[in-house]
Coordinates of C-alpha atoms and ligand atoms in Angstrom, one line a residue:
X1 CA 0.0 0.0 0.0
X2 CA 3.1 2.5 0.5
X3 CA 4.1 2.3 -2.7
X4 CA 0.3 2.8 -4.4
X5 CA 0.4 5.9 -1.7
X6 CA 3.4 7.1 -3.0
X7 CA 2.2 7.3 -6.7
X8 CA -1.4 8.8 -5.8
X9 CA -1.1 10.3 -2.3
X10 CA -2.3 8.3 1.0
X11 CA -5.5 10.0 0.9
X12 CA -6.8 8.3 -2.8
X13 CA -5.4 4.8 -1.3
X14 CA -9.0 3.9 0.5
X15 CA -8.4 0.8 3.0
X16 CA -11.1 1.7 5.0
X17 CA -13.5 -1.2 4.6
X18 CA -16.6 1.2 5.2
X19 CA -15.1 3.5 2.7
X20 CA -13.9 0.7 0.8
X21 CA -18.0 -0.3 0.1
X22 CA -19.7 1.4 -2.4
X23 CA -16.9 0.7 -4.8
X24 CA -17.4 -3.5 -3.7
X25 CA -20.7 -3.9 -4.5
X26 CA -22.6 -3.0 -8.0
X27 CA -25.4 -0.9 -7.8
X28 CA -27.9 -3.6 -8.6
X29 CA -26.7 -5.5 -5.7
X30 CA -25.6 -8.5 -7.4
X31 CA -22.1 -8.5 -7.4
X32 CA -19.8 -7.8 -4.3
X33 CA -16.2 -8.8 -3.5
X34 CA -13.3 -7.3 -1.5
X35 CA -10.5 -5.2 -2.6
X36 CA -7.1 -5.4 -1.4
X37 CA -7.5 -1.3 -1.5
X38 CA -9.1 1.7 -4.1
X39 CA -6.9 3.4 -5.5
X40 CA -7.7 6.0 -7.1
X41 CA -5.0 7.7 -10.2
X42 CA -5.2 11.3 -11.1
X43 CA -3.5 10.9 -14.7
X44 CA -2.6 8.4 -16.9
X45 CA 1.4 8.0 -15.6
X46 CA -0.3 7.3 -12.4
X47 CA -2.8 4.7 -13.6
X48 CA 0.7 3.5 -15.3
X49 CA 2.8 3.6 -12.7
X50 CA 0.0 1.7 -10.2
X51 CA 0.2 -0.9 -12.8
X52 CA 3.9 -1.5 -12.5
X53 CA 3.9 -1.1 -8.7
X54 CA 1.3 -3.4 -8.0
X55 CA 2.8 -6.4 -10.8
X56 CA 5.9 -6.0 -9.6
X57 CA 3.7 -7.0 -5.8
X58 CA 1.8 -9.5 -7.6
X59 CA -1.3 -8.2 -7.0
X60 CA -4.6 -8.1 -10.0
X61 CA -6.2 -5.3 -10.8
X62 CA -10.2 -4.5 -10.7
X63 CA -10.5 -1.2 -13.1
X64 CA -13.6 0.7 -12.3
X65 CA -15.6 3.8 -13.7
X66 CA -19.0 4.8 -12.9
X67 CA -19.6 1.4 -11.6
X68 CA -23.1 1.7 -13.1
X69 CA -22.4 -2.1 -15.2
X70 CA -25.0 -4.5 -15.4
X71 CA -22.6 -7.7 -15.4
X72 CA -20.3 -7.5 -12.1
X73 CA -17.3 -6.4 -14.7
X74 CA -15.9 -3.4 -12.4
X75 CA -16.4 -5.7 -9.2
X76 CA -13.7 -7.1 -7.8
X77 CA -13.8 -11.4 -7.3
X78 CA -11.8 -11.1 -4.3
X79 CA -8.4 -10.1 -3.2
X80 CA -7.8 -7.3 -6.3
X81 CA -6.5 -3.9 -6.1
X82 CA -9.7 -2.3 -7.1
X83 CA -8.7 0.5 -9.5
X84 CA -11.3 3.5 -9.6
X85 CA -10.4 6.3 -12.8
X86 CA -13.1 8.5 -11.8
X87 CA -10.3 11.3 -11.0
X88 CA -9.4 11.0 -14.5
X89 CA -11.6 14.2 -15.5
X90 CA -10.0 16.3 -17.4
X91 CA -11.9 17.2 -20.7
X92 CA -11.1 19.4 -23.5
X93 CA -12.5 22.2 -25.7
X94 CA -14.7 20.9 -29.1
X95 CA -12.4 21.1 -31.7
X96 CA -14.8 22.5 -34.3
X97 CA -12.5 21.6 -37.4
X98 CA -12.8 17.7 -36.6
X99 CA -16.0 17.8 -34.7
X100 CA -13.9 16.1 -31.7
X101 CA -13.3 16.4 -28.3
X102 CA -10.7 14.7 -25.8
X103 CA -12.3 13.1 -22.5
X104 CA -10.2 11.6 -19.3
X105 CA -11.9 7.9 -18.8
X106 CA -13.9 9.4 -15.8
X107 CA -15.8 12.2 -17.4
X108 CA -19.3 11.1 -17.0
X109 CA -21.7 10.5 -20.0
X110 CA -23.9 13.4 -19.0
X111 CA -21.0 16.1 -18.6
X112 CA -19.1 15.1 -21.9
X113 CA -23.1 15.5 -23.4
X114 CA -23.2 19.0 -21.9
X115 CA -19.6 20.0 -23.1
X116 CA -20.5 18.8 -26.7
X117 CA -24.1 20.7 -26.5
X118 CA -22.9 24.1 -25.4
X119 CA -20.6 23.8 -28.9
X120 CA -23.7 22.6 -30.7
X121 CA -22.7 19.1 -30.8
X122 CA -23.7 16.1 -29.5
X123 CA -22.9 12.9 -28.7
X124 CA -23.8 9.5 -30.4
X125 CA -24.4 7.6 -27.5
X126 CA -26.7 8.3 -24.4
X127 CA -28.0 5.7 -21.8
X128 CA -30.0 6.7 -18.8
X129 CA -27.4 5.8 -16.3
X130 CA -25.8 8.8 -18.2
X131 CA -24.9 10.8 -15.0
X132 CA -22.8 8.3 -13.7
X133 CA -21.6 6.0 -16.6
X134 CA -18.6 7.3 -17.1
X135 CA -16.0 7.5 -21.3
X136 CA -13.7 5.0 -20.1
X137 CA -16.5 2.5 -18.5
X138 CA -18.8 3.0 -21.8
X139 CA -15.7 2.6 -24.3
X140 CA -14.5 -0.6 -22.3
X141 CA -18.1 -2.6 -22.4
X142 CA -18.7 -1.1 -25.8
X143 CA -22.2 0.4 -24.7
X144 CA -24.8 0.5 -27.2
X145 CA -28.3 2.5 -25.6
X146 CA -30.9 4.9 -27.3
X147 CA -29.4 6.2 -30.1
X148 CA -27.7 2.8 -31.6
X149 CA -29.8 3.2 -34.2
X150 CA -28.8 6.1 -36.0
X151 CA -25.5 6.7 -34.5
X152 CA -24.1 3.0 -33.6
X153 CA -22.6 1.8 -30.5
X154 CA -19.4 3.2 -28.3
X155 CA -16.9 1.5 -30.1
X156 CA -18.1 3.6 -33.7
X157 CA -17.5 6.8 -31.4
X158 CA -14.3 6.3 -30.6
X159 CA -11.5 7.8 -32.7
X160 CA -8.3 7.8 -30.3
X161 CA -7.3 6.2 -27.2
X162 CA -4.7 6.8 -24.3
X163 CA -4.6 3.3 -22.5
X164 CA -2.1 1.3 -20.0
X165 CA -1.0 -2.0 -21.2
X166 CA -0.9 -4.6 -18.6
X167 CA 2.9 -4.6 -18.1
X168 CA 2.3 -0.3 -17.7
X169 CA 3.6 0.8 -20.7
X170 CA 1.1 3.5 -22.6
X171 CA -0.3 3.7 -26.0
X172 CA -1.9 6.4 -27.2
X173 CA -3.3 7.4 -30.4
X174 CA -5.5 11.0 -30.0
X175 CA -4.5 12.6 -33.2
X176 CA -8.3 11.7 -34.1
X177 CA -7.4 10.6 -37.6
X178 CA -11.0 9.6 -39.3
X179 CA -8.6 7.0 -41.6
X180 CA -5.5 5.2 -40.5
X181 CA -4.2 1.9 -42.6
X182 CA -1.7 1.1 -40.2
X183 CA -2.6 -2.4 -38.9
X184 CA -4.4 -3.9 -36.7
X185 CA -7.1 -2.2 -35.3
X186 CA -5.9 -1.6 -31.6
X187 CA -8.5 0.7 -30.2
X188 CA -11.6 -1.1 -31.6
X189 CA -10.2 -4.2 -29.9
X190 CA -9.7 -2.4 -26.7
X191 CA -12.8 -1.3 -26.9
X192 CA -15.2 -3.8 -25.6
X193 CA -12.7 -5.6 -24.0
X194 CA -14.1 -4.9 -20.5
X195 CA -10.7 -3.7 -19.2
X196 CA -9.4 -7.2 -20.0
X197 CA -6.7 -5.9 -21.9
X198 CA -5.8 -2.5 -21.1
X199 CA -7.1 0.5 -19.0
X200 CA -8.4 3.4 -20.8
X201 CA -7.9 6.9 -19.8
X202 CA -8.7 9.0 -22.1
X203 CA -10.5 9.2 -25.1
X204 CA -11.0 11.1 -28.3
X205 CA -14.7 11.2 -28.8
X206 CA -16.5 11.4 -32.4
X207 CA -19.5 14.3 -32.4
X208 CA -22.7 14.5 -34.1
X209 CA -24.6 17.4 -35.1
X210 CA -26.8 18.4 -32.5
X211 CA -30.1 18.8 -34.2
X212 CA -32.8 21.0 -32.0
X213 CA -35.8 20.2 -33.6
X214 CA -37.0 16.5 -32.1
X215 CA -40.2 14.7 -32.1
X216 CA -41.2 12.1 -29.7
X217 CA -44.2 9.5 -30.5
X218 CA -44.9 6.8 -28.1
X219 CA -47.2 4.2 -30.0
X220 CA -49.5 1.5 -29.1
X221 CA -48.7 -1.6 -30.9
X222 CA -51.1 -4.6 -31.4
X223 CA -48.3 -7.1 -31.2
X224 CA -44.4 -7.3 -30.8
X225 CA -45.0 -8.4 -34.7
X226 CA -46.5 -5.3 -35.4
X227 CA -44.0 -3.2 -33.7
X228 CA -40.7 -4.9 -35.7
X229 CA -42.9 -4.4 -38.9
X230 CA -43.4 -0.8 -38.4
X231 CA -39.6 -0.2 -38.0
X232 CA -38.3 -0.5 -41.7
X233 CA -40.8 1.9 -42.8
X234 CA -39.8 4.1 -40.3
X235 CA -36.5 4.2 -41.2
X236 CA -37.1 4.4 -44.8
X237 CA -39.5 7.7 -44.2
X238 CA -37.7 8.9 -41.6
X239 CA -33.4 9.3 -41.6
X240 CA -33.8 11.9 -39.0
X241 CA -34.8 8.4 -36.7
X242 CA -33.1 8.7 -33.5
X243 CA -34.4 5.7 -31.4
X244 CA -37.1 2.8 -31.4
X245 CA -37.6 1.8 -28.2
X246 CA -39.9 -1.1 -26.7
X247 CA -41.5 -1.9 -23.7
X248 CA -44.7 -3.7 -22.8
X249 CA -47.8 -3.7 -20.4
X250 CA -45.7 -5.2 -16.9
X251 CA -42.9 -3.0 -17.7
X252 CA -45.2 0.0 -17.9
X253 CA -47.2 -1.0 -14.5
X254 CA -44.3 -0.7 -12.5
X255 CA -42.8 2.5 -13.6
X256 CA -46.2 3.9 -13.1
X257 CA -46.3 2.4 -9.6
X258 CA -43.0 3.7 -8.9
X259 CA -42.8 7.0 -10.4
X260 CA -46.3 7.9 -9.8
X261 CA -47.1 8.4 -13.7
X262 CA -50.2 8.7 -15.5
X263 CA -51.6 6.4 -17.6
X264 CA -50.5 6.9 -20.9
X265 CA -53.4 5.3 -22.8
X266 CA -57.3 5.0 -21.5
X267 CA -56.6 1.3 -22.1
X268 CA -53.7 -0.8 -21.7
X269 CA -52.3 -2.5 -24.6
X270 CA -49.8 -5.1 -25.6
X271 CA -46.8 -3.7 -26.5
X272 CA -45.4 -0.2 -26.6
X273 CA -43.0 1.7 -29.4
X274 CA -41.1 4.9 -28.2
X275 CA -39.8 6.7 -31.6
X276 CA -37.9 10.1 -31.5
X277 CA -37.0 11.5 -34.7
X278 CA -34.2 14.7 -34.6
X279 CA -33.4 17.2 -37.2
X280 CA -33.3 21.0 -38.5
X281 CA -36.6 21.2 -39.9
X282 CA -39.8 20.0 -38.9
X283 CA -39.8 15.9 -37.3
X284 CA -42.7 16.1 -36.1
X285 CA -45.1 16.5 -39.1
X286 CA -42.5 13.9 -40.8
X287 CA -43.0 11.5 -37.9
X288 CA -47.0 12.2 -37.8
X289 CA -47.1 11.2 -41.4
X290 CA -45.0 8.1 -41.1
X291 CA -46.9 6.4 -38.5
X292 CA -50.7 7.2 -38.9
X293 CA -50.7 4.6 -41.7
X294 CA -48.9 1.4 -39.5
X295 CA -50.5 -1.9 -39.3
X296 CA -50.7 -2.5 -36.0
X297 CA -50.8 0.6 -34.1
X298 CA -54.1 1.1 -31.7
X299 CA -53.0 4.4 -30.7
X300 CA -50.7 6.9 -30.3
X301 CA -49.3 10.4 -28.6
X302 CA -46.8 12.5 -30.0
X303 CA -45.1 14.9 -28.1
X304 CA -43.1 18.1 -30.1
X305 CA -42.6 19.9 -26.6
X306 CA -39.5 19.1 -24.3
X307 CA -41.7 18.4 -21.4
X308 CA -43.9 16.5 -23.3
X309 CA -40.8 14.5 -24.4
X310 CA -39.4 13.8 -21.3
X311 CA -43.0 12.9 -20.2
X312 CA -42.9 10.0 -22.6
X313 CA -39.5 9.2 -22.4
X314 CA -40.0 8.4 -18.5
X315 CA -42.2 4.9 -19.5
X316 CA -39.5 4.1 -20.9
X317 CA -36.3 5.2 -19.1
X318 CA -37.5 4.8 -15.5
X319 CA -37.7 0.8 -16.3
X320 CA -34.7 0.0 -15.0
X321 CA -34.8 2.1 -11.8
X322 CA -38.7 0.4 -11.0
X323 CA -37.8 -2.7 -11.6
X324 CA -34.9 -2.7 -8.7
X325 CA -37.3 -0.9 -6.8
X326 CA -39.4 -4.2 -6.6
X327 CA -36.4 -6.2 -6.0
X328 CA -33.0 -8.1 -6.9
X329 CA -34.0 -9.2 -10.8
X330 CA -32.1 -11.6 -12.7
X331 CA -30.9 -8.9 -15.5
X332 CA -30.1 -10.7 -18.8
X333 CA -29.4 -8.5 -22.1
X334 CA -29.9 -10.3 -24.9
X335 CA -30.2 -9.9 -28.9
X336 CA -31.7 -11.7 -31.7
X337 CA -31.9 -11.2 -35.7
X338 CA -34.7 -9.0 -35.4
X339 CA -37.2 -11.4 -37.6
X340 CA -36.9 -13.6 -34.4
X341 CA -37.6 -11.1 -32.1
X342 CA -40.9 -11.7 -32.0
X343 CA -40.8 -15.4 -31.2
X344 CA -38.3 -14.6 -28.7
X345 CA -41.2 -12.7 -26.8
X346 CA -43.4 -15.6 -27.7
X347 CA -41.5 -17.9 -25.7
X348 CA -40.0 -16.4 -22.9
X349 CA -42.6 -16.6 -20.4
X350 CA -43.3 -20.2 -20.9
X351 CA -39.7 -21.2 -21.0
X352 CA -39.0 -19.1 -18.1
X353 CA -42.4 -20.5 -16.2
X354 CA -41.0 -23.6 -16.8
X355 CA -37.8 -23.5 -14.7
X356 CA -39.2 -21.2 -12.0
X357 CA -43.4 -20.7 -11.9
X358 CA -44.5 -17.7 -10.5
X359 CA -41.2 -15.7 -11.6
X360 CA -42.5 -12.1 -13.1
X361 CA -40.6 -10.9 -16.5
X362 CA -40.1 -7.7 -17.5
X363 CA -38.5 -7.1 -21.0
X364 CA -38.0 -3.7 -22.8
X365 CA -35.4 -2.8 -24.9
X366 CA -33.9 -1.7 -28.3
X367 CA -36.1 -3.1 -30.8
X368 CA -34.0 -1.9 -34.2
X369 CA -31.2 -4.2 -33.0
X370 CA -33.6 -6.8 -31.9
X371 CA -32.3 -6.4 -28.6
X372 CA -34.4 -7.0 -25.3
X373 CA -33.3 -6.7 -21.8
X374 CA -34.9 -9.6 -19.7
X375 CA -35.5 -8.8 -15.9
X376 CA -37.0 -11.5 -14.3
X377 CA -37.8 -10.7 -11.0
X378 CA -39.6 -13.0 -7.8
X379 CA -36.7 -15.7 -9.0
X380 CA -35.8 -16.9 -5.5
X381 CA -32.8 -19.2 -5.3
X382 CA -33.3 -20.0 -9.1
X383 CA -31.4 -17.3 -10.8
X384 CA -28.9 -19.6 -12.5
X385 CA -31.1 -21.9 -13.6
X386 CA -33.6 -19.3 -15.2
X387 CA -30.4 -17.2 -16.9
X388 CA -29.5 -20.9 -18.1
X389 CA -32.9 -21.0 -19.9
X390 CA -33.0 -18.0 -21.2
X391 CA -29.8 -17.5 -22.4
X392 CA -30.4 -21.0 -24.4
X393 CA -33.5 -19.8 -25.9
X394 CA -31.5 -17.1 -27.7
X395 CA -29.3 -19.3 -28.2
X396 CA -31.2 -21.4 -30.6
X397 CA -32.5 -18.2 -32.2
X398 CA -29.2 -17.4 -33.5
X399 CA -29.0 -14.5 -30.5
X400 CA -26.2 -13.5 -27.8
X401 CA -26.1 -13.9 -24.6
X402 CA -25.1 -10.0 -24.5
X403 CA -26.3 -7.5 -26.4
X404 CA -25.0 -4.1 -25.0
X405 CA -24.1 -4.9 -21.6
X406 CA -20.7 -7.5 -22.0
X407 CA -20.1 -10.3 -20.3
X408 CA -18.4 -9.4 -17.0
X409 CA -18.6 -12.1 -14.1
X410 CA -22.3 -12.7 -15.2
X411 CA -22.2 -14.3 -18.3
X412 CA -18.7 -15.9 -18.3
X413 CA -20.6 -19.7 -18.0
X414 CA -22.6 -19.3 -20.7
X415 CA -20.1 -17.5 -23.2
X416 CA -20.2 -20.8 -25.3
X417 CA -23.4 -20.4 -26.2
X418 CA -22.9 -17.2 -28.5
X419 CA -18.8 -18.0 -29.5
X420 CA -17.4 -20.9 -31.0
X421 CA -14.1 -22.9 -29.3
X422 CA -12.2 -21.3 -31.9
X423 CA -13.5 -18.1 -31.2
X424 CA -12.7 -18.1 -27.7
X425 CA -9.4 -19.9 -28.0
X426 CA -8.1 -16.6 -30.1
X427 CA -9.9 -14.2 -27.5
X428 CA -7.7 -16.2 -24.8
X429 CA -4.6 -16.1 -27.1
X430 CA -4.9 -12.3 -27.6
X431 CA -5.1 -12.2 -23.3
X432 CA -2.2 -14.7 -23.1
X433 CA -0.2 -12.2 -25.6
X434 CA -1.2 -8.8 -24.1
X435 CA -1.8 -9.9 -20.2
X436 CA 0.2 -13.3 -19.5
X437 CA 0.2 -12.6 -15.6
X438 CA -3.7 -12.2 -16.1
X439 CA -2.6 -8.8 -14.1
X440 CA -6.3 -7.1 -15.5
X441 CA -10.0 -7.7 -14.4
X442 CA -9.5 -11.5 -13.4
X443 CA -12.5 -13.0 -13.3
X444 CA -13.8 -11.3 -16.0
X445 CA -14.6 -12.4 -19.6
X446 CA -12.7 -15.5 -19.3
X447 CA -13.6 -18.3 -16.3
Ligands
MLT501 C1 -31.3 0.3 -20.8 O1 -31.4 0.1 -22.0 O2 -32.1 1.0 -20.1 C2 -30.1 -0.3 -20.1 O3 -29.4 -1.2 -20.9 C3 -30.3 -0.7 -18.7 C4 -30.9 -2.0 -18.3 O4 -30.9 -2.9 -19.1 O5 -31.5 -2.1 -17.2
ZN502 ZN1 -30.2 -1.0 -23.0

């Protein structure tokens, strides 16, 4: 610990095992082990050198951001130095010319959003754990969220990386070069890697145009059919589509229980489609006359006000906050070729009835890449064998086991299902190559 101390100061090594706490345990609840220590770097030649102190002690490494992950990835197993890089938060000016700007790994989500805003940018990605998910945590699990659709996931946002390699050397790439032939493709292997490979610390981050004019509809669907039918029309009419968002009946009782919300419909129906469209002109009346014509859709409200659009966003967002309300789920994040989606929905509840009766399911998620997040919730003792069901229902659907959220600790058993032997033999050969001391989020990815 003297040595950690004497990179970062005494009072960023946390021993403390009160202290020590929050960072221990994911916010869900689910995960929890003990850490040698936190320690907490200021800049990357700290992170570095806490690397090469704690190798040359033989201890692992836990790397941390926001700890807002859904798969115990930033949790230690047991016995790591747990390293937080939420002191890493130094972020730049927009550069204009390359719509870019430079972010240390523990500049949240929300603060980089409000850096690229007051330019007149954006960002591509945005979650609702966006306050405390932090650029190095979302580059790491390659987060996808709301806006996959039109702007892809993490790793298409990323054009330069400063990371620490597990023996504490540094590469970094930030020139932000939109084109570079050089070889292999280090940063999009990085990213998504779930700090398996290297920790990231800073970031050059791709902007979009931040377009002013947004439409929000949230439609009632007949059917999960009728809602993935809808959506290529919708994207044919509509390139200003932002998100397509899906959540059904359960879902929608709980975030009105917990949030206090008003029905959004005199009746309830069976599933529900949250589309935002965003441009210069005029979304709205381009989003009014793409839907009105939908097989399918029993009703609908459109909302061209930012109140109203945060009203209808909060069926949707506020799932995952109402659904821990009620109690520890099972959370499984899964994706399918979207023409399956539907029998995905088809069959969950009995599949998951048939494991554990009585077990409540909750599934929203992002229906353009035919991926739904499964909460199943009143599990008891049977969470391994219902996330063993599940998981092989998408697996005979052609899905993965994990969508947007990784693998982490959570899905480590069932990795086979979505990756080949061969597959996973070359993702341990680049591990053996880059990290043969396995000095970087044990545990994780690999059993
Ligand atoms: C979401 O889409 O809201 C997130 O992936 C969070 C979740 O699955 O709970
Ligand atoms: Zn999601």
């Amino acid at each position: 610990m003297k040595a950690l101390a004497d990179i970062v100061g005494s009072e960023h090594v946390l021993v403390d095992s009160d202290v020590k706490a929050s960072y221990e345990t994911d916010w869900t609840q689910r995960f929890t082990g003990s850490a040698v220590c936190v320690v907490r770097p200021g800049t990357t030649d700290e992170v570095a050198a806490v690397v090469r102190a704690c190798v040359a002690e033989g201890l692992r490494i836990t790397v941390q951001g926001g700890n807002t992950g859904l798969v115990g990835g930033g949790v230690p197993a047991g016995g790591e130095v747990l390293m937080s890089l939420t002191r890493l938060t130094a972020l730049g000016d927009v550069d204009r010319a390359s719509s870019q700007v430079t972010a240390g790994a523990g500049v949240t989500l929300a603060v980089l959003q409000a850096r690229a805003r007051d330019a007149g940018f954006d960002v591509g990605v945005d979650l609702a754990a966006r306050d405390s998910a932090t650029v190095g945590g979302l580059v790491a699990t390659n987060a996808g969220g709301i806006r996959v659709l039109r702007y892809g996931s993490m790793r298409q946002q990323v054009l330069g990386l400063t990371a620490v390699m597990p023996d504490g050397s540094v590469i970094s790439r930030m020139a932000g070069l939109e084109k570079d032939g050089t070889g292999y493709d280090l940063m999009g292997l990085i990213a998504g890697s779930e700090g398996t490979l290297a920790v990231i610390t800073e970031v050059r981050v791709r902007l979009v145009p931040r377009y002013r004019a947004r439409a929000v509809a949230l439609l009632a669907m007949s059917s999960t059919a009728a809602a993935v039918a809808v959506l290529p029309g919708l994207r044919a009419a509509l390139p200003s589509l932002a998100a397509a968002e899906l959540f059904y009946a359960p879902g929608l009782a709980l975030v009105r229980k917990h949030g206090g919300l008003p029905a959004p419909f005199p009746e309830e129906h069976e599933a529900y489609l949250l589309v935002e469209c965003a441009d210069l002109t005029d979304p709205t009346t381009q989003l009014v006359a793409a839907v009105e014509s939908a097989d399918g859709l029993v009703d609908a409200r459109i909302a061209d006000d930012a109140s109203g659009q945060r009203a209808l966003w909060a069926y949707r967002e506020a799932h995952t906050e109402s659904i821990s309300a009620e109690g520890v789920p099972v959370k499984l994040d899964v994706s399918v070729p979207i023409t399956s989606l539907p029998a995905l929905v088809e069959q969950l509840e009995p599949v998951i009835a048939g494991v554990c009766p009585g077990a409540r399911a909750i599934v929203f998620g992002h229906v353009n890449e035919g991926n739904l997040h499964v909460n199943v919730l009143d599990s008891g003792d049977l969470h391994e064998e219902v996330t063993d069901a599940v998981l092989r229902l998408v697996a005979s659907l052609d899905g993965s086991i994990s969508s947007e959220h990784g693998v982490g600790r959570a899905k480590v058993p069932w990795l086979g299902l979505s990756r080949s032997s061969t597959e996973i033999d070359t993702m341990r050969a680049i591990k053996r190559a880059l990290d043969p001391a396995g000095t970087l989020n044990p545990g994780v990815l690999f059993p």
